[in-house]
PDB file of C-alpha atoms and ligand atoms in Angstrom:
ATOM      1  CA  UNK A  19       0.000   0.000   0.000  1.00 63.00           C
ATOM      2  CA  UNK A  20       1.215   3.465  -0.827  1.00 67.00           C
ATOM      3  CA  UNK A  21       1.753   6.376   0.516  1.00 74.00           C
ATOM      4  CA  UNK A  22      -1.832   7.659  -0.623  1.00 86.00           C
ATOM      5  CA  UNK A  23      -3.642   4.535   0.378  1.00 94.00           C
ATOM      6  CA  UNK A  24      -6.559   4.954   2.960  1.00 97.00           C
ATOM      7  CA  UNK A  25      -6.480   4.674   6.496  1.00 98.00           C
ATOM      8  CA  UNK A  26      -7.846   1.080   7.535  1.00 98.00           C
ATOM      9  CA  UNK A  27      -9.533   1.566  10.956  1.00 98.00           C
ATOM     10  CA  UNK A  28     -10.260  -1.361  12.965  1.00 98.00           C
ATOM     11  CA  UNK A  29     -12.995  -0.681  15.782  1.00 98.00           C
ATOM     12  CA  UNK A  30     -13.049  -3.795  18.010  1.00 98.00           C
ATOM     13  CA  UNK A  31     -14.302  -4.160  21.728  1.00 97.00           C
ATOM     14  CA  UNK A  32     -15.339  -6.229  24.406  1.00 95.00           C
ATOM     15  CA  UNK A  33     -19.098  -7.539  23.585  1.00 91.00           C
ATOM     16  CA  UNK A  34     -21.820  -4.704  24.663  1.00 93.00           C
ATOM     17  CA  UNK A  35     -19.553  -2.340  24.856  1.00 96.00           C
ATOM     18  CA  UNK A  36     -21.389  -0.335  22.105  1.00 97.00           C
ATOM     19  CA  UNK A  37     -19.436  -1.268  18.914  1.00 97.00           C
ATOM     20  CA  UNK A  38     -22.985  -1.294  16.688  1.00 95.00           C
ATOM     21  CA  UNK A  39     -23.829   1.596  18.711  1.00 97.00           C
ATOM     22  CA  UNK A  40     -21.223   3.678  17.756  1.00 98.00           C
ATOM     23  CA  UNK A  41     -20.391   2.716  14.425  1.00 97.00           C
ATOM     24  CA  UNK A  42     -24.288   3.192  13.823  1.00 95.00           C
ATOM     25  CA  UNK A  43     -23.671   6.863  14.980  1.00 98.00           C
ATOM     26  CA  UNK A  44     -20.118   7.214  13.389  1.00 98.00           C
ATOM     27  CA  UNK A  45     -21.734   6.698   9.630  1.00 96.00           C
ATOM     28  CA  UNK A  46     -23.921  10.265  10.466  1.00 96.00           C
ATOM     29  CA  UNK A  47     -20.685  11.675  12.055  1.00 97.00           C
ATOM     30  CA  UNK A  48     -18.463  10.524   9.156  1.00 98.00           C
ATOM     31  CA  UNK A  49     -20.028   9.634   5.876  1.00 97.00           C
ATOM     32  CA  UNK A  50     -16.350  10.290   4.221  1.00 97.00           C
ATOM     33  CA  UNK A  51     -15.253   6.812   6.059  1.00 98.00           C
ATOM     34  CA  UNK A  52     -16.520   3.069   3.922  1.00 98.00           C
ATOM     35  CA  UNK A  53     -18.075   1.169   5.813  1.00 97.00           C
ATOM     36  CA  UNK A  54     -17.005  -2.852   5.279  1.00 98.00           C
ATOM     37  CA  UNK A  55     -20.008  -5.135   4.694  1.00 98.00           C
ATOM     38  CA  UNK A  56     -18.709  -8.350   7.121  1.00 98.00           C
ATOM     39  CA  UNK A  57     -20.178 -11.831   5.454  1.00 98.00           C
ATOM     40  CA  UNK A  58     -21.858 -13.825   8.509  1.00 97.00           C
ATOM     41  CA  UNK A  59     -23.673 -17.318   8.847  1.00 97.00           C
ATOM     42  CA  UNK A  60     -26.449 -15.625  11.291  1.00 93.00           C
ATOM     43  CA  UNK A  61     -29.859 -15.240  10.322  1.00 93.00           C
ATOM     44  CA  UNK A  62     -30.900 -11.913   9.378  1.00 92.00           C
ATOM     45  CA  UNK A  63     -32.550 -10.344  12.117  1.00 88.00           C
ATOM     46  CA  UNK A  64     -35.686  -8.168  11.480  1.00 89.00           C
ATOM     47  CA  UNK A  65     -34.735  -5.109   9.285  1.00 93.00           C
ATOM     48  CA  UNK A  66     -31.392  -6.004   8.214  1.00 92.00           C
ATOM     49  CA  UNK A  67     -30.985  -6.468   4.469  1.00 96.00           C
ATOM     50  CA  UNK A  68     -28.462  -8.458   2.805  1.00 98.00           C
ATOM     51  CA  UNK A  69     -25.527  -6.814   0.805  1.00 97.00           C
ATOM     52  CA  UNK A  70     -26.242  -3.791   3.180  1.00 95.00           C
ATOM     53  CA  UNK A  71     -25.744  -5.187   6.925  1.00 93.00           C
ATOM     54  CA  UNK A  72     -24.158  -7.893   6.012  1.00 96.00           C
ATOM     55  CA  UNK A  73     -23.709 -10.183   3.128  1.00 98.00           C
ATOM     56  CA  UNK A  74     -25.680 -13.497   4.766  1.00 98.00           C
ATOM     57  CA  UNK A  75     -24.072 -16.567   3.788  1.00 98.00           C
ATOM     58  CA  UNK A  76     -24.550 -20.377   4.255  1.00 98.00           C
ATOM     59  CA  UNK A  77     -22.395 -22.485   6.377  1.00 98.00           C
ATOM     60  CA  UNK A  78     -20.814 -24.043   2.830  1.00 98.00           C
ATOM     61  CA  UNK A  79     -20.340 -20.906   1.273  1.00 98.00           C
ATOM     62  CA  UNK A  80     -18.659 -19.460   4.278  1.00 98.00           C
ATOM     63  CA  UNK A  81     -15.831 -21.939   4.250  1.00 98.00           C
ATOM     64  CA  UNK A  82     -15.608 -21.692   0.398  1.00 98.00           C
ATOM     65  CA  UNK A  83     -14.743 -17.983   1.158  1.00 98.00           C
ATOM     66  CA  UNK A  84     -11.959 -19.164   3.466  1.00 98.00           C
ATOM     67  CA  UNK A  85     -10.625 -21.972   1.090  1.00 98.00           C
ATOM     68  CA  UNK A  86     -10.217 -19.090  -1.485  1.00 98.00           C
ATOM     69  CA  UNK A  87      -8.758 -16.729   0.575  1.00 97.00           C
ATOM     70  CA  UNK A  88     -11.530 -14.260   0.029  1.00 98.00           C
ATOM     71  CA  UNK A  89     -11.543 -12.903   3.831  1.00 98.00           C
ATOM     72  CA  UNK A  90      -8.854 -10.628   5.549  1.00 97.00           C
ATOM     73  CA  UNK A  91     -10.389 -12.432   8.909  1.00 97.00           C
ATOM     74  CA  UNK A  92     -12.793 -14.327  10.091  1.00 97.00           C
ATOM     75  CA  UNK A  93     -13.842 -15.758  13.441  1.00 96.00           C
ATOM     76  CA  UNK A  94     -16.488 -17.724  15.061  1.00 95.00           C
ATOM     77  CA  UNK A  95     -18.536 -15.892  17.736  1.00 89.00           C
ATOM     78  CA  UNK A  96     -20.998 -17.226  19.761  1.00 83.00           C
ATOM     79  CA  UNK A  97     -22.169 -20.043  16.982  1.00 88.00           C
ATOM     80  CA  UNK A  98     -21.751 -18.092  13.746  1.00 93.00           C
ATOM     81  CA  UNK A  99     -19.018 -17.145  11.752  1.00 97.00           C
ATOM     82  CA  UNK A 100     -17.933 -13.487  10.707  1.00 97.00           C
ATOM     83  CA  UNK A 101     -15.353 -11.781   8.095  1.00 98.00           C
ATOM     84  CA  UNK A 102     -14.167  -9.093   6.261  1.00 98.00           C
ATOM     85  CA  UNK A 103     -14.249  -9.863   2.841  1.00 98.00           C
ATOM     86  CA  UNK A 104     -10.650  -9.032   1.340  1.00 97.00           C
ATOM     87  CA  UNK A 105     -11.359  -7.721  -2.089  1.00 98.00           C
ATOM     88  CA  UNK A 106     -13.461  -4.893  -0.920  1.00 98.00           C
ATOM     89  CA  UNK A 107     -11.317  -3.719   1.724  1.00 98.00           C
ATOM     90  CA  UNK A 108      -7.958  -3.877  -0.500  1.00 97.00           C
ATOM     91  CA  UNK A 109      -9.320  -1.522  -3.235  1.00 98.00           C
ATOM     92  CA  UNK A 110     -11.299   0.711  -1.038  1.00 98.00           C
ATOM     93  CA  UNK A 111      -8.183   1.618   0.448  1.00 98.00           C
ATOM     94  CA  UNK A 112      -6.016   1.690  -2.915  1.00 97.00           C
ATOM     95  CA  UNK A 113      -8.795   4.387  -3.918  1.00 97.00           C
ATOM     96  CA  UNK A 114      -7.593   6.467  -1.100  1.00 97.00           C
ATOM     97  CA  UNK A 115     -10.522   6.199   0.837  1.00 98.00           C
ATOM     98  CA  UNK A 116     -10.662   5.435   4.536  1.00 98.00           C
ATOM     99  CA  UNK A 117     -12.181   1.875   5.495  1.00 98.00           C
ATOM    100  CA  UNK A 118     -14.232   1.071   8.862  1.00 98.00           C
ATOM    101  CA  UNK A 119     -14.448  -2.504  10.020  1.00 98.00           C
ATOM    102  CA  UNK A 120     -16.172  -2.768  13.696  1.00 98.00           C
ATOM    103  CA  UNK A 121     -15.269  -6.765  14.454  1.00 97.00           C
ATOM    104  CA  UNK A 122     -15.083  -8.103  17.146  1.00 94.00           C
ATOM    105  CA  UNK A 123     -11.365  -8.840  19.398  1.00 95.00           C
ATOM    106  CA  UNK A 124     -10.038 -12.188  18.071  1.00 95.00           C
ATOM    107  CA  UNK A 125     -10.613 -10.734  13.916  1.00 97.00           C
ATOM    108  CA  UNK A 126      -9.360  -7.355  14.696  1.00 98.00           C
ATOM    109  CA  UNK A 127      -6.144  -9.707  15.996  1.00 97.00           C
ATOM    110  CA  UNK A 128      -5.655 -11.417  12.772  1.00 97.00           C
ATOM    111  CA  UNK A 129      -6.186  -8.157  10.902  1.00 98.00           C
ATOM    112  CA  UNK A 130      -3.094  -6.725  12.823  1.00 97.00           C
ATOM    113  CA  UNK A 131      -1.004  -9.684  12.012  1.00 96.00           C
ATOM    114  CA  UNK A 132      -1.626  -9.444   8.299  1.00 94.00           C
ATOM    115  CA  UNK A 133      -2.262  -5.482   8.273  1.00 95.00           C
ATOM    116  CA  UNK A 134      -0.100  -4.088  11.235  1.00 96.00           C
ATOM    117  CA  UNK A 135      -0.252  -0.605   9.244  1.00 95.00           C
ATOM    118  CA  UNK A 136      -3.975  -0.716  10.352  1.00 97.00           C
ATOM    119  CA  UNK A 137      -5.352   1.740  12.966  1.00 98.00           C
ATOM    120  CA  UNK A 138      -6.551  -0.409  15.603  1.00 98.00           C
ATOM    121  CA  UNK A 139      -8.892   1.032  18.213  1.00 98.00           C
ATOM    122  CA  UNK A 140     -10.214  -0.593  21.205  1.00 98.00           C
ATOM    123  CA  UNK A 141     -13.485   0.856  22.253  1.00 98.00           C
ATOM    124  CA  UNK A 142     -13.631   0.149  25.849  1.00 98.00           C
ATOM    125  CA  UNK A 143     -16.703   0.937  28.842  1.00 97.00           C
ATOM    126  CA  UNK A 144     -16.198   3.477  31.063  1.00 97.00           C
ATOM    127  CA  UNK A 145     -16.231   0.657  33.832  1.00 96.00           C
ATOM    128  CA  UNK A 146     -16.814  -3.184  34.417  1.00 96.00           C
ATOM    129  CA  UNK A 147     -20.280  -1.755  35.845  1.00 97.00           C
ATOM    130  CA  UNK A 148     -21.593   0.143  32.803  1.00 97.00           C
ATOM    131  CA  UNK A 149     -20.422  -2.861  30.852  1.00 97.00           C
ATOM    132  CA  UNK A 150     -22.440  -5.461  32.707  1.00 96.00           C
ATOM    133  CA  UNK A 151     -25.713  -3.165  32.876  1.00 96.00           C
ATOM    134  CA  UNK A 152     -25.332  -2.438  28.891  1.00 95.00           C
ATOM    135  CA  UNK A 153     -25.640  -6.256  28.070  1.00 94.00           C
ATOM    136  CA  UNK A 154     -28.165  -7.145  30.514  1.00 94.00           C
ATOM    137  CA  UNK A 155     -29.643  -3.373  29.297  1.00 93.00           C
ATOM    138  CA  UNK A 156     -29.852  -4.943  25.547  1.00 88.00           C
ATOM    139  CA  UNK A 157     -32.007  -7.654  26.388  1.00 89.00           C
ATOM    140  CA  UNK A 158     -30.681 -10.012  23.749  1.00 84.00           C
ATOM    141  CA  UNK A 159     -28.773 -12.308  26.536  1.00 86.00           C
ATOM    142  CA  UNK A 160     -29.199 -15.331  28.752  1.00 90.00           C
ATOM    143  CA  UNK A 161     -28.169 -14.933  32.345  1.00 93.00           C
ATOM    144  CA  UNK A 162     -24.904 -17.863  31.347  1.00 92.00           C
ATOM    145  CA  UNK A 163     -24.471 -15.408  28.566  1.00 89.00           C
ATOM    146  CA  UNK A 164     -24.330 -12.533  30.123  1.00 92.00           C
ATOM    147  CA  UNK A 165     -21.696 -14.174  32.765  1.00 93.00           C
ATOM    148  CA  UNK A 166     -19.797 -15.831  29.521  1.00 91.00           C
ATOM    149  CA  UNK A 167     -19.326 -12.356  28.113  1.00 90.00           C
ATOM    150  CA  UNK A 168     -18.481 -10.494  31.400  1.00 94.00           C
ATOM    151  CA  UNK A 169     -15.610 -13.227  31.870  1.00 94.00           C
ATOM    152  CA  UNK A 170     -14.340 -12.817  27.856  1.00 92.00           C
ATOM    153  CA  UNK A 171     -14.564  -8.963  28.625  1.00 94.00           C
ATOM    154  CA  UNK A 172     -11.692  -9.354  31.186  1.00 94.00           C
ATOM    155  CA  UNK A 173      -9.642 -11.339  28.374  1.00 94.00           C
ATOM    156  CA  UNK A 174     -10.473  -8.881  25.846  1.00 94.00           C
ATOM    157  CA  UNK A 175      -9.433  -5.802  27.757  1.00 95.00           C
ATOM    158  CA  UNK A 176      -5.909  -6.937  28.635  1.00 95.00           C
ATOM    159  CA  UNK A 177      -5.599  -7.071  25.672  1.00 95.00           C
ATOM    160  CA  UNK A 178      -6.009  -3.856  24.726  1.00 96.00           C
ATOM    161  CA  UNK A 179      -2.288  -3.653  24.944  1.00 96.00           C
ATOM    162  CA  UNK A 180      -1.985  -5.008  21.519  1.00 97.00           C
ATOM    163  CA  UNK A 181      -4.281  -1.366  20.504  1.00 98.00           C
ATOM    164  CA  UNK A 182      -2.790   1.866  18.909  1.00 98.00           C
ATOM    165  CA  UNK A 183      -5.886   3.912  20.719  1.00 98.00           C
ATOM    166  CA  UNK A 184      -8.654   3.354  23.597  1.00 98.00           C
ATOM    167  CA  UNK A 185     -11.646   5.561  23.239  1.00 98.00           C
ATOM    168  CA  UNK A 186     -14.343   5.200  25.726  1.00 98.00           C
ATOM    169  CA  UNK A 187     -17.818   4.767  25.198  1.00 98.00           C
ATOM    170  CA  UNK A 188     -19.750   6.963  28.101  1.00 98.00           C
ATOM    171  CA  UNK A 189     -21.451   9.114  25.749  1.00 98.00           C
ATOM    172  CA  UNK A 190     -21.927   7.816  22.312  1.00 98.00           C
ATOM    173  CA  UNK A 191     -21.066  11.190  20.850  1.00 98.00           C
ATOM    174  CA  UNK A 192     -17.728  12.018  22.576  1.00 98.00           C
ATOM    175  CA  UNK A 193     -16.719   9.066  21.354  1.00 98.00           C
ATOM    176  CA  UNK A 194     -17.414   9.765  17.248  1.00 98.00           C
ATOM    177  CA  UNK A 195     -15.668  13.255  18.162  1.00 98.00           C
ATOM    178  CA  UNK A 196     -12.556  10.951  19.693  1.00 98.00           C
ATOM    179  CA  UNK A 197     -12.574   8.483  16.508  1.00 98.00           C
ATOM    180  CA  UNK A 198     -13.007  11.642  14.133  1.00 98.00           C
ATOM    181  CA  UNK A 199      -9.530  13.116  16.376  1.00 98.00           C
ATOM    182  CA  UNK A 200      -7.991  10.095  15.712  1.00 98.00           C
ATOM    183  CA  UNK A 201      -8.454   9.592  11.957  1.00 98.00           C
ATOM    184  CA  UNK A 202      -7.597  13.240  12.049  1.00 98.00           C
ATOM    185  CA  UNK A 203      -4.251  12.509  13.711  1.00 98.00           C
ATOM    186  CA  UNK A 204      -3.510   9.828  11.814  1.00 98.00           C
ATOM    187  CA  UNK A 205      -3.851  11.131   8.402  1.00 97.00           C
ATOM    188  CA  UNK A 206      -1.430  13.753   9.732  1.00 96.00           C
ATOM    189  CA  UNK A 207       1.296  11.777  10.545  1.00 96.00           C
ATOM    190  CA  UNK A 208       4.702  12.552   9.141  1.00 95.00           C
ATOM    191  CA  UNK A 209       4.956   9.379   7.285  1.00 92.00           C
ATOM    192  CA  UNK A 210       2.090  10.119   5.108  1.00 93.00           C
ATOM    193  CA  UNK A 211       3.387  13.598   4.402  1.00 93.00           C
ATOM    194  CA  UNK A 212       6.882  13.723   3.910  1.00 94.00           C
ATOM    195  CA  UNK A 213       6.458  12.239   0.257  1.00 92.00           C
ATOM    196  CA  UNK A 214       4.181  15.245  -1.009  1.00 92.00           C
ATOM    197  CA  UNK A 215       7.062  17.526   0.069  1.00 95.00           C
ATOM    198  CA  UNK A 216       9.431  15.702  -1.392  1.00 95.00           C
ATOM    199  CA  UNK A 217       8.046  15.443  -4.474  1.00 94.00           C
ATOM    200  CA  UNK A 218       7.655  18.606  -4.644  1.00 95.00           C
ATOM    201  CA  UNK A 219      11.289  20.068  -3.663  1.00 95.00           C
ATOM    202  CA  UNK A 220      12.206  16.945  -6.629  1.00 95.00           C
ATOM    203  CA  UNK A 221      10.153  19.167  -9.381  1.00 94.00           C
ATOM    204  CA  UNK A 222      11.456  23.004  -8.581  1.00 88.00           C
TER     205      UNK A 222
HETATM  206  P1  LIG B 314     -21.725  -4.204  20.836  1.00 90.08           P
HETATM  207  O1  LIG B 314     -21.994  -3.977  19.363  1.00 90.08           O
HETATM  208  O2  LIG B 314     -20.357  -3.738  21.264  1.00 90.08           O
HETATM  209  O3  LIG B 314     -22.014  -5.593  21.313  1.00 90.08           O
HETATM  210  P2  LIG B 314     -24.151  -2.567  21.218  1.00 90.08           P
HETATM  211  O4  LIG B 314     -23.914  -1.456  20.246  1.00 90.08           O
HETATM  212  O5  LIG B 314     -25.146  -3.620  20.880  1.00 90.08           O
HETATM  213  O6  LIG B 314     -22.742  -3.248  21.652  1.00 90.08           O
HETATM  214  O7  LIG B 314     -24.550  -1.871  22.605  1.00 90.08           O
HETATM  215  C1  LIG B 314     -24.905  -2.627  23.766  1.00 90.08           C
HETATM  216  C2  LIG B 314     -25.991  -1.882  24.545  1.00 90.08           C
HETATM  217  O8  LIG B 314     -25.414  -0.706  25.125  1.00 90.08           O
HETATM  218  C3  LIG B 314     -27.161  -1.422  23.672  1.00 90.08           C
HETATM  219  O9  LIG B 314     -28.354  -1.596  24.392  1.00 90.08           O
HETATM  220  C4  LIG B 314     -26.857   0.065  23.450  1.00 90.08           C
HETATM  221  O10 LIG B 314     -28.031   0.818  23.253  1.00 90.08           O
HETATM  222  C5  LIG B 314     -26.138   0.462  24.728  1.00 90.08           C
HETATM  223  N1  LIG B 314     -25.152   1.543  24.548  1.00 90.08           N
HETATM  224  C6  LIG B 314     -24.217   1.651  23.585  1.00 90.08           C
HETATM  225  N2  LIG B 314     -23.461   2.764  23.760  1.00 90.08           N
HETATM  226  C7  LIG B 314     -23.951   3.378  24.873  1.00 90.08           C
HETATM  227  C8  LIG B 314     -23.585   4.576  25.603  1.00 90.08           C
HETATM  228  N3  LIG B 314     -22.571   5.359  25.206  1.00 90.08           N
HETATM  229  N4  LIG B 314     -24.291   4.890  26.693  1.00 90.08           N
HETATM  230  C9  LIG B 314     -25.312   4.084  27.122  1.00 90.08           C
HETATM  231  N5  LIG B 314     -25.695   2.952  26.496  1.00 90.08           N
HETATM  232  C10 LIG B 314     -25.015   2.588  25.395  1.00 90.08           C
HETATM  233  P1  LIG B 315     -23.964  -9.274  15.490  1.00 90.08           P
HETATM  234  O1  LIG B 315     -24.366 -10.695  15.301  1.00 90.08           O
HETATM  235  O2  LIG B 315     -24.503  -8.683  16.776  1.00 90.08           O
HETATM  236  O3  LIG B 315     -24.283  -8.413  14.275  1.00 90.08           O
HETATM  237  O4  LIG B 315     -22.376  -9.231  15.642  1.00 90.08           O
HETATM  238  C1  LIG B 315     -21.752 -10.012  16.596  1.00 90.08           C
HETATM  239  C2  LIG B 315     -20.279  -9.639  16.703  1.00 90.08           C
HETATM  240  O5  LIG B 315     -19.595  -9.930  15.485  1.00 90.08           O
HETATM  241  C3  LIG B 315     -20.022  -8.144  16.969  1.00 90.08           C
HETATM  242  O6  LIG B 315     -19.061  -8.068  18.023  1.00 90.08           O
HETATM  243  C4  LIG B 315     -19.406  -7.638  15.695  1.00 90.08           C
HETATM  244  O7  LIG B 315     -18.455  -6.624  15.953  1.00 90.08           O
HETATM  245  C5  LIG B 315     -18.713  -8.878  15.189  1.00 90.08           C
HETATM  246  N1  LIG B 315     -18.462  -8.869  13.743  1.00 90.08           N
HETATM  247  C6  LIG B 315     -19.248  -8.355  12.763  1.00 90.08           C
HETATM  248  N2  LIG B 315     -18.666  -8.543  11.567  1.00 90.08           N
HETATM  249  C7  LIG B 315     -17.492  -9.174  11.799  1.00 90.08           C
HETATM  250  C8  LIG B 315     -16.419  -9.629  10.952  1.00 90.08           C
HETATM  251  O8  LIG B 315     -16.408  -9.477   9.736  1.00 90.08           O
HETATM  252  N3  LIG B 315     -15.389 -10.244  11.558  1.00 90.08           N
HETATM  253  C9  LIG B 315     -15.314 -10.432  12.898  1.00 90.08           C
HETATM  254  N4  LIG B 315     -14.239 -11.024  13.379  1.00 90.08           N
HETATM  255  N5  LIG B 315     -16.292 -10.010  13.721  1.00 90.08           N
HETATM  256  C10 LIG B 315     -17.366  -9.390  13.176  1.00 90.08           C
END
């Protein structure tokens, strides 16, 4: 990837942290930024549309995307499988646009072991509290569940180590205006200047 290639932004997080939530919010905030369509085996859920949430795929077809090394990552949460289709991502970014993807901890991983130029932020609660009371607050999870998730959330958030950024989620707009600082910072970093001037003291 060159110089001018996009930023790839990885938004990743411990599960009800607010991931949806704020990447639902972030596409009002920035409509500049592509958004990656993930492929998943889960059923649609009422509303979502396929192509435009996600690209809903059978359990075959899924691993005939992996045989042919069509995703950038995939994982299995909770009984489905998720990824990034490659293809998309690769010449989003070549066309100099900035690309989103909002997966979950063990993709966002992989993605910085094949894409370590990537932006990697870890959205994280504003305590163990607020985290707990935001997944039983979503009503979409089984008391084991809920216990399952608190217990991967302590996993998840050591490693936050492996994370260029952590933004917290207390209020869903301070955290856009943190992501928006961030993709402000980074498209401001020397490394993805210097060329321009270069070029240009090259040409006088
Ligand atoms: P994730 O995608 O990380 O699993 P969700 O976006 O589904 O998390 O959010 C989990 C729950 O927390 C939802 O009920 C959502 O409305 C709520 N939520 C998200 N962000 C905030 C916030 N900043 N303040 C309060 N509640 C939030
Ligand atoms: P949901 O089923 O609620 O839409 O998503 C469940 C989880 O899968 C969320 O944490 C979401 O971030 C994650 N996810 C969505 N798409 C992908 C993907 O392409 N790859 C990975 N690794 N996780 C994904």
């Amino acid at each position: 990837m060159g110089n001018d290639s996009g930023l790839l932004l990885v938004l990743s997080g411990p599960s009800g942290v607010g991931k949806g939530t704020v990447c639902k919010a972030l596409r009002q905030y920035m409509p500049e930024l592509v958004y990656s369509v993930s492929a998943t085996t889960r059923k649609p859920r009422e509303g979502e549309v396929d192509g435009v949430n996600y690209f809903f795929k059978s359990k075959e077809e899924f691993q005939h995307m992996i045989q042919n090394d069509e995703l950038l990552e995939w994982a299995e949460y909770v009984g489905n499988y998720y990824g990034t289709p490659r293809k998309f991502v690769e010449e989003t970014l070549a066309s100099g646009r900035d690309v989103v993807l909002e997966i979950e901890v063990q993709g966002a991983l992989q993605v910085k072991e094949k894409f370590p130029q990537g932006t990697f932020l870890f959205l994280a609660p504003p305590d163990l509290s607020e985290l707990h009371n935001r997944i039983v607050g979503r009503g979409t999870e089984t008391e084991e569940s809920i216990r399952n998730r608190m217990e991967m959330a302590k996993v998840e958030i050591e490693l936050m180590e492996k994370y260029d950024y952590v933004v917290v989620n207390d209020v869903v707009e301070s955290a856009c205006e943190r992501i928006k600082s961030i993709v402000t910072a980074e498209h401001l970093k020397k490394d993805r200047q210097i060329h321009k001037y270069r070029k240009m003291i090259k040409e006088v």
